[in-house]
Structure formats: structure tokens, C-alpha cells
PDB file of C-alpha atoms in Angstrom:
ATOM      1  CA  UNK D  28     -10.112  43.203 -82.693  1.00  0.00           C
ATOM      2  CA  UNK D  29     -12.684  42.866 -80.387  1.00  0.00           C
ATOM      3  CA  UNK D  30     -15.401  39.925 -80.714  1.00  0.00           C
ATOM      4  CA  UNK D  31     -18.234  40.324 -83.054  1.00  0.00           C
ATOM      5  CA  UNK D  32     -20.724  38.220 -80.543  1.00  0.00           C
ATOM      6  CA  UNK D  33     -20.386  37.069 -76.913  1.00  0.00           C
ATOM      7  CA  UNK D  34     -22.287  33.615 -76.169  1.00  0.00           C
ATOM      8  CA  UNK D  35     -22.876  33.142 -72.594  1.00  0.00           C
ATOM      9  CA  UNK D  36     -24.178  29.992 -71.180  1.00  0.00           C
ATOM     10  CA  UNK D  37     -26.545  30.743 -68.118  1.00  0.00           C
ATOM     11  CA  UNK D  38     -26.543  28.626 -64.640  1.00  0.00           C
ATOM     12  CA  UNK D  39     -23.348  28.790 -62.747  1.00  0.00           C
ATOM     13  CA  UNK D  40     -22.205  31.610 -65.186  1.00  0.00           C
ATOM     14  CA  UNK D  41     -24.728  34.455 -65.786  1.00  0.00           C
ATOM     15  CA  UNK D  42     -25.789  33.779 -61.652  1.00  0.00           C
ATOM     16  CA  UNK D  43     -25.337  31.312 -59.284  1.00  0.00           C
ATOM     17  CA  UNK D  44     -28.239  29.555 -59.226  1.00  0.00           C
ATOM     18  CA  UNK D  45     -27.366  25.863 -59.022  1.00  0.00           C
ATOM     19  CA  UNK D  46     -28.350  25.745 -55.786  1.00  0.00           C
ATOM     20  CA  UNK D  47     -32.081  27.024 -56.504  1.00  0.00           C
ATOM     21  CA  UNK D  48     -32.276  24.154 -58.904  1.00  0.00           C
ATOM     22  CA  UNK D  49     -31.409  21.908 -55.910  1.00  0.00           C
ATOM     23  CA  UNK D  50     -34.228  23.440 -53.865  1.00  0.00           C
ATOM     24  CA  UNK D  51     -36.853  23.111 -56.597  1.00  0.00           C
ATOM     25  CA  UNK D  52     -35.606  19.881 -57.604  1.00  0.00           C
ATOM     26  CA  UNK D  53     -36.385  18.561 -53.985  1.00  0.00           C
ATOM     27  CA  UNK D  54     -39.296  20.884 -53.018  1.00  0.00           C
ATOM     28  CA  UNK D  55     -40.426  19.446 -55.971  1.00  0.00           C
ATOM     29  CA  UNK D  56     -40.112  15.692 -54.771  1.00  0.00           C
ATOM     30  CA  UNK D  57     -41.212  16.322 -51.260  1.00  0.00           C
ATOM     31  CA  UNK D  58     -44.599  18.117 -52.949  1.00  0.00           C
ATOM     32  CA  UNK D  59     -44.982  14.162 -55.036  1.00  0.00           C
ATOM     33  CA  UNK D  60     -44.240  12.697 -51.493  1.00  0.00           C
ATOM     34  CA  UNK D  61     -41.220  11.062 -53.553  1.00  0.00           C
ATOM     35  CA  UNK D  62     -38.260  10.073 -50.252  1.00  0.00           C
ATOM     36  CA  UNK D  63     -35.833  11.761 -51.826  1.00  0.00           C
ATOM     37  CA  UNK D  64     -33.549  14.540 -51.545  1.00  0.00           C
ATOM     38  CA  UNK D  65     -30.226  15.564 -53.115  1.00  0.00           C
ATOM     39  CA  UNK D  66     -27.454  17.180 -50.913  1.00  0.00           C
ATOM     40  CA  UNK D  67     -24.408  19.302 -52.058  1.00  0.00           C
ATOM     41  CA  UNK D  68     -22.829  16.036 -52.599  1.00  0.00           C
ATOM     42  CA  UNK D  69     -25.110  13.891 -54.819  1.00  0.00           C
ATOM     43  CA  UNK D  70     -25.971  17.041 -56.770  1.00  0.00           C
ATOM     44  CA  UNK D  71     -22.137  18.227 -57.632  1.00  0.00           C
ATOM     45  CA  UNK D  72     -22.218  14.776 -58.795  1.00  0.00           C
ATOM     46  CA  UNK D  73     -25.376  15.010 -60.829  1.00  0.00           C
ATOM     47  CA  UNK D  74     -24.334  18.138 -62.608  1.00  0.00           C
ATOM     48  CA  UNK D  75     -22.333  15.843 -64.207  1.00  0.00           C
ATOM     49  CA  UNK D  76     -25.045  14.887 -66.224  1.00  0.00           C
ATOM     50  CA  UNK D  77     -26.384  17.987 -68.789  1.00  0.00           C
ATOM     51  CA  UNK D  78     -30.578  18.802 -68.410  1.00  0.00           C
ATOM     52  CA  UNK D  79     -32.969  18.622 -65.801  1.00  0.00           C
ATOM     53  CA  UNK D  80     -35.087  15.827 -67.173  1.00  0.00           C
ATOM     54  CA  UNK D  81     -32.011  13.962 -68.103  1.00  0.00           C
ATOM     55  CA  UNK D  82     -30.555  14.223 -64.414  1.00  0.00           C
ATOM     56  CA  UNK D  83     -33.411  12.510 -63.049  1.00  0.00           C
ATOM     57  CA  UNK D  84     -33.632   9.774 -65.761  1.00  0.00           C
ATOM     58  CA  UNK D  85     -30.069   9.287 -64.472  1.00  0.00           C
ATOM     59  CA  UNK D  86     -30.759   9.617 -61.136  1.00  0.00           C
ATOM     60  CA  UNK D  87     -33.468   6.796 -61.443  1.00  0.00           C
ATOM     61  CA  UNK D  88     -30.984   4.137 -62.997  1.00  0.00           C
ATOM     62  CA  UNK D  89     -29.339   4.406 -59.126  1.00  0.00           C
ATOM     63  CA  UNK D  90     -33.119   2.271 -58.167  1.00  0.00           C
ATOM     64  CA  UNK D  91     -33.709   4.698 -55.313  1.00  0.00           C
ATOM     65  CA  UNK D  92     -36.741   4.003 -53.125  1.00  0.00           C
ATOM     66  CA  UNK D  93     -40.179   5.481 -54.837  1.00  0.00           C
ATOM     67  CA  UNK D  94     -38.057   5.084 -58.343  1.00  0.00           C
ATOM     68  CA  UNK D  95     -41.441   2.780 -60.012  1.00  0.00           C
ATOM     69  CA  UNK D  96     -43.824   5.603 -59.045  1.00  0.00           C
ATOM     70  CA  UNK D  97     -41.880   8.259 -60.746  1.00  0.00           C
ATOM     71  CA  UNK D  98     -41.110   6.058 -63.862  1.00  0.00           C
ATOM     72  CA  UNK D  99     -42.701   7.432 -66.773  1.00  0.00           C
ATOM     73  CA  UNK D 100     -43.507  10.383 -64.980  1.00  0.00           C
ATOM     74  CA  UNK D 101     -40.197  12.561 -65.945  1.00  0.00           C
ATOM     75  CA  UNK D 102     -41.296  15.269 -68.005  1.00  0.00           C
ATOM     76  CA  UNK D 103     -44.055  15.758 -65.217  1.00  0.00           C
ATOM     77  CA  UNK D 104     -41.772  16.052 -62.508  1.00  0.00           C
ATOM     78  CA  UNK D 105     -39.742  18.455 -64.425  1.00  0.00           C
ATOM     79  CA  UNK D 106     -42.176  20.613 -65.731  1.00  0.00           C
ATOM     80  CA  UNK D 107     -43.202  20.778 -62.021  1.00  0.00           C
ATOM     81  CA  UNK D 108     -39.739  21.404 -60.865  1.00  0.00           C
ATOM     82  CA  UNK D 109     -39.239  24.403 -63.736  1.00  0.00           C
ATOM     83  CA  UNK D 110     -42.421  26.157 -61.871  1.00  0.00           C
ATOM     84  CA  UNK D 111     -40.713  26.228 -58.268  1.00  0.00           C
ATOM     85  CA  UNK D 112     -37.062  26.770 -59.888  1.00  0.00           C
ATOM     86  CA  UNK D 113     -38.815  30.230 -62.410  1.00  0.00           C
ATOM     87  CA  UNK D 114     -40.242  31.385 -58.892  1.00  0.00           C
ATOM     88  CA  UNK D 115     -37.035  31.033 -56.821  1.00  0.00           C
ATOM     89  CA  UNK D 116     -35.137  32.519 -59.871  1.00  0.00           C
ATOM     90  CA  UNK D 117     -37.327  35.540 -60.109  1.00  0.00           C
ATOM     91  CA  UNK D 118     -36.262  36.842 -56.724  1.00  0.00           C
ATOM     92  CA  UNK D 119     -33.140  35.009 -55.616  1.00  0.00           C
ATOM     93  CA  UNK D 120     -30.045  35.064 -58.254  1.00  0.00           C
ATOM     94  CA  UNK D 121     -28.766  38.213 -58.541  1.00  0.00           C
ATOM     95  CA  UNK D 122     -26.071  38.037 -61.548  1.00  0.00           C
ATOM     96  CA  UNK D 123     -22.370  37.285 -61.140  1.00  0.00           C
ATOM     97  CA  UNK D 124     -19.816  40.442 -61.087  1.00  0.00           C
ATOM     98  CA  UNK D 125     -18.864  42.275 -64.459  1.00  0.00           C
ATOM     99  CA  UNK D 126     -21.680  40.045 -65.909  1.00  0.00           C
ATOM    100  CA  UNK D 127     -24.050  43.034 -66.208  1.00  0.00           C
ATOM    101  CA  UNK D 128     -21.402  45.765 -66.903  1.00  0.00           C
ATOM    102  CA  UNK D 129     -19.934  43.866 -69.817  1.00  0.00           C
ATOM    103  CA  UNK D 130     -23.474  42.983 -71.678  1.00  0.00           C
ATOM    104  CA  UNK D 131     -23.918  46.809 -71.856  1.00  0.00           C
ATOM    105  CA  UNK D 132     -20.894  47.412 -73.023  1.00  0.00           C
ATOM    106  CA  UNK D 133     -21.606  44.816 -75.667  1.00  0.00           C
ATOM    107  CA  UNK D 134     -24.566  46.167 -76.357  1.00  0.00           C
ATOM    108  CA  UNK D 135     -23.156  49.956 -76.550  1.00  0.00           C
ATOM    109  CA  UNK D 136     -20.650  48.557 -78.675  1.00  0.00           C
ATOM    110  CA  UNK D 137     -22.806  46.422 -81.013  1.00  0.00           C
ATOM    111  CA  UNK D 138     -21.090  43.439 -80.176  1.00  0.00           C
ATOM    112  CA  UNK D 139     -23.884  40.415 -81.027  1.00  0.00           C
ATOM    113  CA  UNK D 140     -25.201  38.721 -77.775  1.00  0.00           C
ATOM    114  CA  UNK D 141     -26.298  35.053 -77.326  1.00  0.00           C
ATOM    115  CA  UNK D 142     -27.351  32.263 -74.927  1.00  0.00           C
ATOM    116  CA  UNK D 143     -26.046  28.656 -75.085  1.00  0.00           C
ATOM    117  CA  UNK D 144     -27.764  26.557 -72.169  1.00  0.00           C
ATOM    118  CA  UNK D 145     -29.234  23.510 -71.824  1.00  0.00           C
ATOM    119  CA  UNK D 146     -31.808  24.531 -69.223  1.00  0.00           C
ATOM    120  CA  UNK D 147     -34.922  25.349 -70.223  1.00  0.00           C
ATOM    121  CA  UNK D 148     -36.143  28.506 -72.001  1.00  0.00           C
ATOM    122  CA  UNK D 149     -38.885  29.441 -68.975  1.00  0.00           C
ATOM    123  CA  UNK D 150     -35.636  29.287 -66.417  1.00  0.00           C
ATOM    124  CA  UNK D 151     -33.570  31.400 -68.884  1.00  0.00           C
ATOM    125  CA  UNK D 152     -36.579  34.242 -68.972  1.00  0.00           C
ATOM    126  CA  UNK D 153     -37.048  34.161 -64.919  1.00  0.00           C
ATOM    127  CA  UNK D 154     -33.295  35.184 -64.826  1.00  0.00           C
ATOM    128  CA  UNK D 155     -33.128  37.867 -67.164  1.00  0.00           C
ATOM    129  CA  UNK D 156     -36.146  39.229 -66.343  1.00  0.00           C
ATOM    130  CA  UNK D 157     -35.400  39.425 -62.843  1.00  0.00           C
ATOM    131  CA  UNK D 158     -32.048  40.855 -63.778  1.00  0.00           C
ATOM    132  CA  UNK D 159     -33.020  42.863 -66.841  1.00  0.00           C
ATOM    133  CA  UNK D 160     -36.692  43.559 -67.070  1.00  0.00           C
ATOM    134  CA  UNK D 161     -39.384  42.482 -69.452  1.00  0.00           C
ATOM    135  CA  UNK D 162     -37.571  42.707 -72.781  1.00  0.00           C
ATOM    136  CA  UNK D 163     -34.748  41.059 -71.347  1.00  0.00           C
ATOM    137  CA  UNK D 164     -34.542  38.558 -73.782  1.00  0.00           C
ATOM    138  CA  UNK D 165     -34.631  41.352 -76.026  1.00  0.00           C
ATOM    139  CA  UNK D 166     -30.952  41.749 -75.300  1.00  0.00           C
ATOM    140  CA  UNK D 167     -30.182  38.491 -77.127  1.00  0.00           C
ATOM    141  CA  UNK D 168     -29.787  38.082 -80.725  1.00  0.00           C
ATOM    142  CA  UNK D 169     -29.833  34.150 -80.336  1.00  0.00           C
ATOM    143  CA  UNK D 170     -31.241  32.029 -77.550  1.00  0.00           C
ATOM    144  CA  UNK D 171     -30.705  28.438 -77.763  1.00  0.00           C
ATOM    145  CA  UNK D 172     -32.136  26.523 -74.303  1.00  0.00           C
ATOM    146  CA  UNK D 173     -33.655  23.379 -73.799  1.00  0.00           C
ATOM    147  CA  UNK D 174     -34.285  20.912 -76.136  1.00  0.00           C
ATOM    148  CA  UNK D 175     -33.530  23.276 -79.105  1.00  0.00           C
ATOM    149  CA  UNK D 176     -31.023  20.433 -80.194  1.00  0.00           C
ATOM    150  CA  UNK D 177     -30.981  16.748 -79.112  1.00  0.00           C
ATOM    151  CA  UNK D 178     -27.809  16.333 -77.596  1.00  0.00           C
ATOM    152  CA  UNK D 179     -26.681  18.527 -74.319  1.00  0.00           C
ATOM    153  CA  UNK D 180     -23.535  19.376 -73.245  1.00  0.00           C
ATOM    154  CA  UNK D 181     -20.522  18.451 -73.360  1.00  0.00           C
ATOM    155  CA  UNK D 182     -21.820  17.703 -77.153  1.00  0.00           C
ATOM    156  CA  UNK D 183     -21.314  21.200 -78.584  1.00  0.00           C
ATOM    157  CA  UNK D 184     -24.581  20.928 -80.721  1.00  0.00           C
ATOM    158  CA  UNK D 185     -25.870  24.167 -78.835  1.00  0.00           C
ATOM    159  CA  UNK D 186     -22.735  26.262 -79.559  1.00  0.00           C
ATOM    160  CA  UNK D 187     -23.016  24.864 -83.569  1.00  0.00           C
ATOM    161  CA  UNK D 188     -26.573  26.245 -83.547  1.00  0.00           C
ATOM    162  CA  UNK D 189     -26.332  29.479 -82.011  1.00  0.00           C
ATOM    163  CA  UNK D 190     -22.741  30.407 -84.038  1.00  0.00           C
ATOM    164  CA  UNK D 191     -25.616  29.118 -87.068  1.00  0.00           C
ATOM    165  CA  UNK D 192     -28.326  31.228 -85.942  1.00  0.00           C
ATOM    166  CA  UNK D 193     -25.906  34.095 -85.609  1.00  0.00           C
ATOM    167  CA  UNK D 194     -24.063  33.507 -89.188  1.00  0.00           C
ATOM    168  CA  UNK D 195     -20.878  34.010 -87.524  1.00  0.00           C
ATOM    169  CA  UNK D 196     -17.855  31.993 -87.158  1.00  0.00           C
ATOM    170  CA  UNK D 197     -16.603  30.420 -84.040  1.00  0.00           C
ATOM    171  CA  UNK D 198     -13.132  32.831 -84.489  1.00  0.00           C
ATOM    172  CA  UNK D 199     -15.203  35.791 -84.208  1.00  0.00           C
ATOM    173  CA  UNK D 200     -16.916  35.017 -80.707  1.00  0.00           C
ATOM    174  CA  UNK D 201     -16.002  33.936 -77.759  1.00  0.00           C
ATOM    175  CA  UNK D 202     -17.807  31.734 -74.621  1.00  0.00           C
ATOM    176  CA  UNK D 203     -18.344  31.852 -71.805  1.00  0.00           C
ATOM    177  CA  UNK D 204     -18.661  29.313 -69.073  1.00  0.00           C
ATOM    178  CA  UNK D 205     -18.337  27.645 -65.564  1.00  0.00           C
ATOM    179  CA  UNK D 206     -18.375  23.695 -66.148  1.00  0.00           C
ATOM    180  CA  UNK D 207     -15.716  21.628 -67.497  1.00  0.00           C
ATOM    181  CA  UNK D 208     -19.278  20.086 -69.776  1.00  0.00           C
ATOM    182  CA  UNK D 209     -19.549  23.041 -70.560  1.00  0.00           C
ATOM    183  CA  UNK D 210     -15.904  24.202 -71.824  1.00  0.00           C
ATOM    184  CA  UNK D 211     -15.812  21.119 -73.677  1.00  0.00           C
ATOM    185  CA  UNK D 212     -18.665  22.125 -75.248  1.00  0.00           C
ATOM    186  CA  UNK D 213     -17.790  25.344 -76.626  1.00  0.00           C
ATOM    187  CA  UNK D 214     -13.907  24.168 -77.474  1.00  0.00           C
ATOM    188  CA  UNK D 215     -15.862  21.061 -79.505  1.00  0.00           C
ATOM    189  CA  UNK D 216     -17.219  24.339 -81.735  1.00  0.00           C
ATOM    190  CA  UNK D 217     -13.662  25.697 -81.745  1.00  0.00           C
ATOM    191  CA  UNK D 218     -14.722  28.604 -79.518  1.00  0.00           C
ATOM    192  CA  UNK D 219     -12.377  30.816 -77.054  1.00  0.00           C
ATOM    193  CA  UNK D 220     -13.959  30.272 -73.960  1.00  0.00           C
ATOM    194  CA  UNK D 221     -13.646  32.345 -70.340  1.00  0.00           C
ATOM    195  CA  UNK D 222     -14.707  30.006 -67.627  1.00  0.00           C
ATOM    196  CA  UNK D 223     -15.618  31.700 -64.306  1.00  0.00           C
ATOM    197  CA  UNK D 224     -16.043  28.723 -62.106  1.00  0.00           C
ATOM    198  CA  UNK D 225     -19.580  28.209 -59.781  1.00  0.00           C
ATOM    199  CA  UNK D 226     -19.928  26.603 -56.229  1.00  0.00           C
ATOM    200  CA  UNK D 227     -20.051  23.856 -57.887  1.00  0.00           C
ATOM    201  CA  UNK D 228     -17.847  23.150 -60.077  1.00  0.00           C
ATOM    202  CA  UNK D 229     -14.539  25.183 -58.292  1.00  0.00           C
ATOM    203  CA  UNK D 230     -11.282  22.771 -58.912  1.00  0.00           C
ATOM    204  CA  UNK D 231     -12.780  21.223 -62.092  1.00  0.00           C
ATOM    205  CA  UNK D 232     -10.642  20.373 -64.736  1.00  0.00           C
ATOM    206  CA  UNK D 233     -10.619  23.787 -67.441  1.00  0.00           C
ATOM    207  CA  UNK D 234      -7.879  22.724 -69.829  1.00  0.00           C
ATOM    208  CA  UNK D 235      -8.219  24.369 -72.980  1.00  0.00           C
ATOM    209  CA  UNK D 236      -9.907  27.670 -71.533  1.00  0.00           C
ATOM    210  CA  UNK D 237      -8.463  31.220 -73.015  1.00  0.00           C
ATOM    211  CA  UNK D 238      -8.653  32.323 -69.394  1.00  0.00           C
ATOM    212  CA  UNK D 239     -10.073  30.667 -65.929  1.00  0.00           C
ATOM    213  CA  UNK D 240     -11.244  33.464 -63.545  1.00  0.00           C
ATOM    214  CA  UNK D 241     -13.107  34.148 -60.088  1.00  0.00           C
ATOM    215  CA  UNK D 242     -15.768  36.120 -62.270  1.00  0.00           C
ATOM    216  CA  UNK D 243     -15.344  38.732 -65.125  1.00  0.00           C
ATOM    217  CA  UNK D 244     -14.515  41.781 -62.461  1.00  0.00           C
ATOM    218  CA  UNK D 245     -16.200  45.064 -61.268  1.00  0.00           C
ATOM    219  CA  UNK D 246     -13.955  48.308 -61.116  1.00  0.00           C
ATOM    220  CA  UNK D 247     -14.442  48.025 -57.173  1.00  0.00           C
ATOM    221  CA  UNK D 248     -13.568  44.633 -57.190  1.00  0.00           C
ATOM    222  CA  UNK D 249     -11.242  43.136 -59.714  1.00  0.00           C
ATOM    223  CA  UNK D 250     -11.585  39.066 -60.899  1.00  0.00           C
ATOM    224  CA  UNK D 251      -8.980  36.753 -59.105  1.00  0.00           C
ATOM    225  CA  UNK D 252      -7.124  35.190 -61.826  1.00  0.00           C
ATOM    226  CA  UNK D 253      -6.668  31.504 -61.540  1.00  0.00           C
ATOM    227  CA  UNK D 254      -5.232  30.528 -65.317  1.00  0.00           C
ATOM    228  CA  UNK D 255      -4.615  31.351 -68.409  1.00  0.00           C
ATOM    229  CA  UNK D 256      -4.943  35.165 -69.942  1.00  0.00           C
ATOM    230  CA  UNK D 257      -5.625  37.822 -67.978  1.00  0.00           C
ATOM    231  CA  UNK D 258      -3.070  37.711 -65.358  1.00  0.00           C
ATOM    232  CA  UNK D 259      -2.331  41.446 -63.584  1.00  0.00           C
ATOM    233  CA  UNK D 260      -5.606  42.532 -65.511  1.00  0.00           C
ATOM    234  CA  UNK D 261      -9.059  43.327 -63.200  1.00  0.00           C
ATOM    235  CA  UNK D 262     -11.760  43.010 -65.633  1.00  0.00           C
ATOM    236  CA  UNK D 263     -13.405  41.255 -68.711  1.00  0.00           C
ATOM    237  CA  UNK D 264     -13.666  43.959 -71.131  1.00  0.00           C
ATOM    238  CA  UNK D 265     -14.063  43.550 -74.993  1.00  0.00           C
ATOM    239  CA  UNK D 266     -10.612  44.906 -75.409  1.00  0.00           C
ATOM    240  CA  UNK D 267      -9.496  42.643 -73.176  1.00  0.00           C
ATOM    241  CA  UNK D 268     -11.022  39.776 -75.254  1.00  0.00           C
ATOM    242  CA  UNK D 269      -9.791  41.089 -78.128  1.00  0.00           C
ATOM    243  CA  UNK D 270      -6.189  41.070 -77.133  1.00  0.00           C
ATOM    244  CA  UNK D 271      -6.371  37.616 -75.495  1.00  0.00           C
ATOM    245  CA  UNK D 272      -7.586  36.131 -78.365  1.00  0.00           C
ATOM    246  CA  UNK D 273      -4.874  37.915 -80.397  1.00  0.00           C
ATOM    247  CA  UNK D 274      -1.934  35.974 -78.527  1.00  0.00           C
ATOM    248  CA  UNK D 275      -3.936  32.906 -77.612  1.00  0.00           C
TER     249      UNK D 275
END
């Protein structure tokens, strides 16, 4: 049987937009004359930590240079940071393959949609609406982003309240993903998860996943299967789902 709701989580795996958070994050500190700025290294290792205003209450305990002028001053710096990130996102992150094609098909089908994120809701509505219009959000029975629960990722107190919000059970959905925070996440609320791995987080660790793949596939341009189900297929479709979670 196919899945009565899909629950996507959004940066990395709706659109790659990691590295626009990068960009706002320092654009954002150059703007408050802060001397910092976060390379592809430091941030891979940041995303280790879930939330924007937790990363740089982590990224503070490191005593960088400029730290006691930005103490206190997190939510501020965010909330500055979401501004650049919503404008970026508007124009700049088109949506990963099959990502597009296989919401409609949900939708056509009446298969539930939902969002499971811990960025925040005003960076969720910048990507839909660029990708999806106005009533994007409209698309989406559930959205949980943000601080909707107190505990991010890899807690899966997000997953819990969407499958809650949707009155389903975790058997009757499945995930999807990028992050290895993120798969743990969604297994922790016994979900079947598809992880479609981002820029940054390529070679993570996705034990547990129902199926680890390059994206969820175009007819043009099939997904690159790296584990799990779906090997010899080309695209995420519901029947797919519905048969990979039948002899997972």
C-alpha cells in the first residue's frame, strides 16, 4: 500500500540551500562588524549542531574573537540572519530532482503532506513560495519548524508532533531526509526514512535508512542508488514506497 502521508524535512532535502545559510550567516556577521566567517569546513562541522540560534550559541563556547559583544545578542543575530537567508532563498534554491514531481503526485493521489524542520517557519515559506507560489504552504497538511517543540534534531520531538498533528501512525508515513541528525530523528519516531544526501553531509553515516539515494529521480534523469531499496529502480514514486516498505 502506498503511504497515507509523506513528511519531508526541508534544507539539504527539499533544496540545497545550506550553503545560502552560510552566506547569510556571515553577511550577517560582517553587517555587526563581528571578525568572523565560517568556511565549508567549520560549517559541515556546525551542521552538526540542529537550529540556527543554537549553532551560534555553540559556536560562541569556541571564545572566538568579538564572542562578549555578541553574547546575549543571539536571537538578534538570528532574526537578522533569517532576513538575508528568506531573501537569498526567494531567488536562489531551486528544489532537488523528483522533489516537485512526487508532491503532485501526492497531492493527486491524496496522500497527506508534511514538514519536519528545525529551521524556522519564515525560511520554510521563502522556499516554497519561491518554488510553489503563494499558497504554497497550502500544500501542507502539517508544518512543524522552529521552535514548535523544544528539542531539535536528532531528538525526534518534531517527527512525534507532526505524526500527532496528522493523527497518523509512524507505519503509515514515511521521511524523508539528508542528515544522519536528521535520520536519527525520524527512526527515533519509528519512521521509514529515504535520505537523499546534501553537499554537506555526502559520506555520512545513514544506517537504518529504507533507502539512501542521489535524489528521488526525474524520468530524464534517474536517482543514483547508493543503499538500501531501490536498487535498478529510477524514481521515488508512491508505489515505489509502498513496495519498499512492504519488504523492509
Amino acid at each position: 500500500m502506498i503511504p497515507k502521508a509523506l513528511i519531508f524535512d526541508v534544507d539539504g532535502t527539499l533544496a540545497e540551500t545550506e550553503e545560502l545559510h552560510r552566506q547569510a550567516f556571515n553577511d550577517t556577521f560582517a553587517a555587526e562588524q563581528l571578525p568572523w566567517h565560517w568556511d565549508k569546513a567549520a560549517y559541515r562541522r556546525l551542521l552538526d549542531v540542529a537550529g540556527g540560534k543554537e549553532r551560534i550559541a555553540h559556536f560562541l563556547t569556541s571564545g572566538p574573537d568579538g564572542a562578549e559583544r555578541a553574547a546575549g545578542r543571539i536571537e538578534e543575530l538570528h532574526a537578522a540572519k533569517t532576513q538575508r537567508y528568506t531573501a537569498l532563498a526567494a531567488v536562489g534554491a531551486p528544489l532537488r530532482p523528483g522533489v516537485a514531481r512526487l508532491i503532485r503526485d501526492a497531492r493527486r493521489a491524496g496522500v497527506r503532506l508534511a514538514i519536519a524542520t528545525t529551521t524556522s517557519l519564515p525560511n520554510v515559506e521563502a522556499l516554497l513560495g519561491a518554488a510553489f507560489g503563494a499558497d504554497a504552504l497550502a500544500l501542507f497538511d502539517v508544518v512543524g519548524a522552529g521552535d514548535v517543540v523544544p528539542a531539535k534534531k536528532p531528538a525526534p520531538d518534531i517527527y512525534n508532533y507532526v505524526l500527532d498533528q496528522l493523527a497518523l501512525p509512524a507505519a503509515a508515513c514515511v521521511a524523508f531526509e539528508d542528515s544522519t541528525n536528521g535520520l536519527k530523528a525520524a527512526l527515533g519516531a519509528g519512521l521509514a526514512t529515504i535520505v537523499t544526501p546534501g553537499i554537506y553531509t555526502e559520506g555520512d553515516d545513514f544506517s537504518g535508512a529504507l533507502a539512501v539515494l542521489s535524489d528521488l529521480g526525474e524520468p530524464d534523469a534517474p536517482y543514483r542508488h547508493l543503499a538500501g531499496a531501490g536498487g535498478g529502480e529510477a524514481l521515488v514514486t508512491l508505489d515505489a514506497l509502498g513496495r519498499w516498505r512492504a519488504a523492509g
